[in-house]
CSV table of C-alpha atoms in Angstrom, one decimal:
chain,number,residue,atom,x,y,z
R,10,MET,CA,0.0,0.0,0.0
R,11,LYS,CA,2.8,2.4,0.9
R,12,HIS,CA,4.6,1.4,-2.3
R,13,ARG,CA,1.6,2.3,-4.4
R,14,LYS,CA,1.2,5.7,-2.7
R,15,HIS,CA,4.9,6.3,-3.4
R,16,ILE,CA,4.4,5.6,-7.1
R,17,GLN,CA,1.4,7.9,-7.3
R,18,TRP,CA,3.3,10.7,-5.6
R,19,SER,CA,6.2,10.3,-8.1
R,20,VAL,CA,3.9,10.5,-11.0
R,21,ILE,CA,2.4,13.7,-9.7
R,22,GLN,CA,5.9,15.2,-9.2
R,23,TRP,CA,6.9,14.3,-12.7
R,24,LYS,CA,3.8,15.8,-14.2
R,25,THR,CA,4.3,19.0,-12.2
R,26,LEU,CA,7.9,19.2,-13.3
R,27,PHE,CA,6.9,18.6,-16.9
R,28,LEU,CA,4.4,21.4,-16.8
R,29,LEU,CA,6.9,23.8,-15.3
R,30,PHE,CA,9.6,22.9,-17.9
R,31,SER,CA,7.0,23.3,-20.7
R,32,ALA,CA,5.9,26.7,-19.4
R,33,PHE,CA,9.6,27.7,-19.1
R,34,GLY,CA,10.3,26.5,-22.6
R,35,ILE,CA,7.3,28.4,-24.0
R,36,ALA,CA,8.3,31.6,-22.2
R,37,GLN,CA,12.0,31.1,-23.3
R,38,SER,CA,10.9,30.5,-26.9
R,39,THR,CA,8.7,33.6,-26.8
R,40,GLU,CA,11.5,35.6,-25.4
R,41,LEU,CA,13.9,34.4,-28.0
R,42,ASN,CA,11.4,35.2,-30.8
R,43,SER,CA,10.8,38.7,-29.4
R,44,ILE,CA,12.7,41.6,-30.9
R,45,GLN,CA,13.0,45.3,-30.3
R,46,LEU,CA,11.6,46.5,-33.6
R,47,GLU,CA,13.2,49.6,-34.9
R,48,GLY,CA,11.0,51.2,-37.5
R,49,LYS,CA,10.4,54.3,-39.6
R,50,ILE,CA,7.2,55.7,-41.0
R,51,VAL,CA,7.4,57.2,-44.5
R,52,SER,CA,4.4,59.1,-45.9
R,53,ASP,CA,3.4,61.7,-48.5
R,54,SER,CA,2.3,63.8,-45.6
R,55,PRO,CA,4.9,66.4,-44.4
R,56,GLN,CA,4.0,65.5,-40.8
R,57,VAL,CA,5.4,62.2,-39.4
R,58,GLU,CA,5.6,63.0,-35.7
R,59,GLY,CA,3.1,61.7,-33.2
R,60,ILE,CA,1.9,58.7,-35.3
R,61,ASN,CA,0.5,55.9,-33.1
R,62,ILE,CA,2.1,52.4,-33.4
R,63,ILE,CA,0.2,49.6,-31.6
R,64,VAL,CA,1.1,45.9,-31.4
R,65,LEU,CA,-2.3,44.0,-31.6
R,66,ARG,CA,-1.1,40.9,-29.7
R,67,THR,CA,0.3,42.7,-26.7
R,68,GLU,CA,-1.6,46.0,-27.0
R,69,MET,CA,1.7,47.8,-26.4
R,70,GLN,CA,2.0,51.2,-28.1
R,71,THR,CA,4.3,54.0,-28.9
R,72,GLN,CA,4.6,57.1,-31.1
R,73,THR,CA,7.0,58.3,-33.8
R,74,ASP,CA,9.5,61.1,-33.3
R,75,LYS,CA,10.0,64.2,-35.6
R,76,GLN,CA,11.7,62.1,-38.2
R,77,GLY,CA,9.1,59.3,-38.1
R,78,TYR,CA,11.3,56.8,-36.2
R,79,PHE,CA,9.9,54.5,-33.5
R,80,SER,CA,11.0,51.5,-31.3
R,81,ILE,CA,8.7,48.9,-29.8
R,82,PRO,CA,9.0,45.2,-28.5
R,83,ALA,CA,7.3,42.8,-31.0
R,84,GLN,CA,7.7,39.4,-32.6
R,85,VAL,CA,8.0,38.3,-36.2
R,86,GLY,CA,4.5,37.9,-37.5
R,87,ASP,CA,2.9,40.4,-35.1
R,88,THR,CA,0.5,42.8,-36.6
R,89,LEU,CA,1.2,46.5,-36.1
R,90,VAL,CA,-1.6,49.1,-36.5
R,91,VAL,CA,-0.3,52.5,-37.7
R,92,SER,CA,-2.8,55.4,-37.2
R,93,ALA,CA,-3.1,59.2,-37.0
R,94,VAL,CA,-5.8,61.7,-37.7
R,95,PHE,CA,-4.0,62.9,-40.9
R,96,LEU,CA,-3.1,59.3,-42.2
R,97,ARG,CA,-5.0,56.3,-43.5
R,98,THR,CA,-4.9,53.6,-40.9
R,99,LYS,CA,-2.7,50.7,-41.9
R,100,LYS,CA,-2.0,47.2,-40.6
R,101,TRP,CA,1.5,45.9,-41.1
R,102,ALA,CA,3.1,42.5,-40.3
R,103,VAL,CA,6.4,42.4,-38.5
R,104,GLN,CA,9.1,40.9,-40.7
R,105,ALA,CA,12.4,39.2,-39.7
R,106,ALA,CA,15.2,41.7,-39.6
R,107,LYS,CA,18.3,40.9,-41.6
R,108,THR,CA,20.6,42.5,-39.0
R,109,SER,CA,20.1,43.8,-35.5
R,110,GLN,CA,20.6,47.3,-36.8
R,111,ASP,CA,18.0,46.9,-39.6
R,112,VAL,CA,15.3,49.6,-39.6
R,113,GLN,CA,12.0,48.4,-41.0
R,114,VAL,CA,10.2,51.0,-43.2
R,115,ILE,CA,6.4,51.3,-43.3
R,116,TYR,CA,4.8,53.3,-46.1
R,117,VAL,CA,1.5,55.0,-45.3
R,118,GLN,CA,-0.8,57.4,-47.2
R,119,SER,CA,-2.1,60.7,-45.9
R,120,GLU,CA,-5.8,61.1,-45.4
R,121,THR,CA,-7.5,63.7,-47.5
R,122,ARG,CA,-10.8,65.0,-46.1
R,123,GLN,CA,-13.1,66.7,-48.6
R,124,LEU,CA,-15.0,69.7,-47.3
R,125,LYS,CA,-18.5,70.6,-48.3
R,126,GLU,CA,-18.9,73.4,-50.8
R,127,VAL,CA,-18.6,76.8,-49.3
R,128,TYR,CA,-20.1,79.8,-51.2
R,129,VAL,CA,-18.6,83.2,-50.6
R,130,ASN,CA,-20.7,86.2,-51.5
R,131,LYS,CA,-18.5,89.3,-51.9
R,132,GLN,CA,-21.5,91.6,-51.8
R,133,SER,CA,-22.7,90.3,-48.4
R,134,GLU,CA,-21.7,92.3,-45.3
R,135,VAL,CA,-21.8,90.7,-41.9
R,136,SER,CA,-22.4,93.8,-39.7
R,137,ALA,CA,-25.1,95.5,-37.8
R,138,LEU,CA,-26.0,97.5,-40.9
R,139,GLY,CA,-25.9,94.4,-43.2
R,140,LEU,CA,-28.0,92.4,-40.9
R,141,GLY,CA,-30.6,95.2,-40.7
R,142,ILE,CA,-30.0,96.0,-37.0
R,143,LEU,CA,-29.1,99.6,-37.9
R,144,SER,CA,-30.7,101.7,-40.6
R,145,GLN,CA,-27.5,103.7,-41.2
R,146,PRO,CA,-23.8,103.1,-40.4
R,147,ALA,CA,-22.8,103.7,-36.8
R,148,LYS,CA,-20.8,106.8,-36.2
R,149,LYS,CA,-17.1,106.1,-35.5
R,150,TYR,CA,-15.7,108.4,-32.8
R,151,THR,CA,-12.1,109.6,-32.5
R,152,THR,CA,-10.4,109.6,-29.1
R,153,ALA,CA,-11.2,113.3,-28.6
R,154,GLU,CA,-14.8,112.9,-29.8
R,155,ARG,CA,-15.3,109.9,-27.5
R,156,ARG,CA,-14.0,111.8,-24.5
R,157,LEU,CA,-16.2,114.8,-25.2
R,158,ASN,CA,-19.2,112.6,-25.7
R,159,GLU,CA,-18.7,110.9,-22.4
R,160,ALA,CA,-18.2,114.2,-20.6
R,161,THR,CA,-21.4,115.8,-22.1
R,162,THR,CA,-23.8,112.9,-21.7
R,163,GLY,CA,-25.0,111.0,-18.6
R,164,GLY,CA,-27.7,108.8,-17.2
R,165,GLY,CA,-30.5,109.3,-14.7
R,166,ILE,CA,-33.2,112.0,-14.4
R,167,VAL,CA,-30.7,114.7,-13.9
R,168,PRO,CA,-27.4,113.8,-15.7
R,169,LEU,CA,-24.6,114.8,-13.4
R,170,ASN,CA,-21.6,114.3,-15.8
R,171,PRO,CA,-22.4,117.3,-18.0
R,172,ILE,CA,-23.0,119.6,-15.1
R,173,LEU,CA,-19.9,118.6,-13.1
R,174,ASN,CA,-17.7,118.7,-16.2
R,175,ALA,CA,-19.0,122.1,-17.2
R,176,LEU,CA,-18.4,123.5,-13.7
R,177,SER,CA,-14.9,122.1,-13.6
R,178,GLY,CA,-13.9,123.4,-17.0
R,179,ARG,CA,-13.3,119.8,-18.3
R,180,THR,CA,-15.8,120.2,-21.1
R,181,LYS,CA,-14.1,123.3,-22.4
R,182,MET,CA,-10.8,121.6,-22.4
R,183,LEU,CA,-12.1,118.6,-24.2
R,184,LYS,CA,-13.6,120.8,-26.9
R,185,LYS,CA,-10.2,122.4,-27.4
R,186,GLU,CA,-8.6,118.9,-27.8
R,187,LEU,CA,-11.3,118.0,-30.4
R,188,VAL,CA,-10.4,121.1,-32.5
R,189,ILE,CA,-6.6,120.3,-32.2
R,190,GLU,CA,-7.3,116.7,-33.3
R,191,GLU,CA,-9.3,117.9,-36.3
R,192,LYS,CA,-6.5,120.3,-37.3
R,193,GLU,CA,-3.9,117.5,-37.2
R,194,ARG,CA,-6.2,115.4,-39.5
R,195,CYS,CA,-6.4,118.4,-41.9
R,196,ILE,CA,-2.6,118.7,-42.0
R,197,LYS,CA,-2.3,115.0,-43.0
R,198,LYS,CA,-4.9,115.5,-45.7
R,199,LEU,CA,-2.9,118.5,-47.1
R,200,GLU,CA,0.2,116.3,-47.2
R,201,GLN,CA,-1.6,113.4,-48.9
R,202,ARG,CA,-4.0,115.1,-51.4
R,203,LEU,CA,-1.5,117.5,-53.1
R,204,THR,CA,2.1,117.0,-54.2
R,205,GLU,CA,5.0,119.0,-52.9
R,206,SER,CA,5.5,120.5,-56.4
R,207,PHE,CA,2.1,122.1,-56.2
R,208,TYR,CA,3.2,124.1,-53.1
R,209,THR,CA,6.7,125.0,-54.4
R,210,GLN,CA,5.9,125.7,-58.1
R,211,ARG,CA,2.3,126.8,-58.2
R,212,LEU,CA,2.0,128.6,-54.8
R,213,LYS,CA,5.7,129.7,-54.8
R,214,ILE,CA,6.1,128.6,-51.2
R,215,PRO,CA,9.7,127.6,-50.3
R,216,LYS,CA,10.1,124.0,-49.4
R,217,PRO,CA,11.3,124.6,-45.8
R,218,GLN,CA,8.1,126.7,-45.2
R,219,ILE,CA,5.5,124.2,-46.5
R,220,ARG,CA,4.9,122.8,-43.0
R,221,ALA,CA,4.3,126.3,-41.6
R,222,PHE,CA,1.8,127.0,-44.5
R,223,PHE,CA,-0.1,123.9,-43.4
R,224,TYR,CA,-0.4,125.2,-39.8
R,225,TYR,CA,-1.4,128.6,-41.2
R,226,VAL,CA,-4.3,127.4,-43.4
R,227,VAL,CA,-5.8,124.9,-41.0
R,228,GLU,CA,-6.6,127.8,-38.7
R,229,ILE,CA,-9.1,129.0,-41.4
R,230,GLU,CA,-12.5,127.3,-40.9
R,231,SER,CA,-13.5,127.5,-44.5
R,232,ILE,CA,-10.5,125.5,-45.5
R,233,ARG,CA,-11.2,122.9,-42.8
R,234,ASN,CA,-14.7,122.6,-44.2
R,235,ILE,CA,-13.3,121.9,-47.6
R,236,LEU,CA,-10.9,119.3,-46.2
R,237,ARG,CA,-13.8,117.5,-44.6
R,238,GLY,CA,-14.9,116.7,-48.1
R,239,THR,CA,-13.1,115.3,-51.2
R,240,ASP,CA,-13.2,118.3,-53.6
R,241,LYS,CA,-9.6,118.6,-54.7
R,242,ILE,CA,-10.2,121.5,-57.2
R,243,MET,CA,-11.9,123.6,-54.5
R,244,LEU,CA,-9.0,122.9,-52.2
R,245,GLN,CA,-6.5,124.0,-54.7
R,246,PHE,CA,-8.5,127.2,-55.4
R,247,ALA,CA,-8.7,128.1,-51.7
R,248,LEU,CA,-5.0,127.4,-51.1
R,249,THR,CA,-4.1,129.6,-54.1
R,250,GLU,CA,-6.0,132.5,-52.5
R,251,GLU,CA,-4.4,132.1,-49.1
R,252,ALA,CA,-0.8,131.6,-50.3
R,253,PRO,CA,0.0,135.3,-51.0
R,254,HIS,CA,-1.2,136.3,-47.5
R,255,PHE,CA,1.1,133.7,-46.0
R,256,LEU,CA,4.1,134.8,-48.1
R,257,ALA,CA,3.5,138.4,-47.1
R,258,LEU,CA,3.7,137.4,-43.4
R,259,THR,CA,7.0,135.5,-43.9
R,260,LYS,CA,8.8,138.3,-45.6
């Protein structure tokens, strides 16, 4: 009886050892077949960085660098999935490398996404006026105009801003700033609308004194009114009349 138990125990031990060696052999075989795959993605897309590389069997994954290179543990015959938003997803079987330094190249195509037709109407205007919110274009204020408007308007039953600003003299100061700003704009218009030769040859104003002539004429309200419009002939006529008076002052 004892002998029979000893035989049964030996059989169990041998079976256990056999299973352990088999598992070890399979693991060792798997380890021997496993390689550190060195690969490179080549595509017609200029971007090859950040492409996802996944081994289906192990679900291990990595991403490519700026040059499209990647490295991942795999076995010969494993299936890699190459994917990115800008690429067509591709499945690729791992091949046996000729040398340990061999880099396996995977070619993929870029993904082109066709947009729906977009119609652009050059006549359309996306604005409060174009949408019908305003019946006429909104007034565009300059800095001086905006400050004066804020100083002379206010809310409530009795607007306090206009009263306080009038008493403190701020409104008067802002009105002066508005006039100065308008004169500066008029000087720029005199520079842009007429050539230098018009002032030197037709009006006989010396070149060094042209700037002084600008400051002289912008003090005249009738010329400022002309400069608010676009009538170039009227401007030339008005400047021709004022030029002799200016030259008389400079003599």
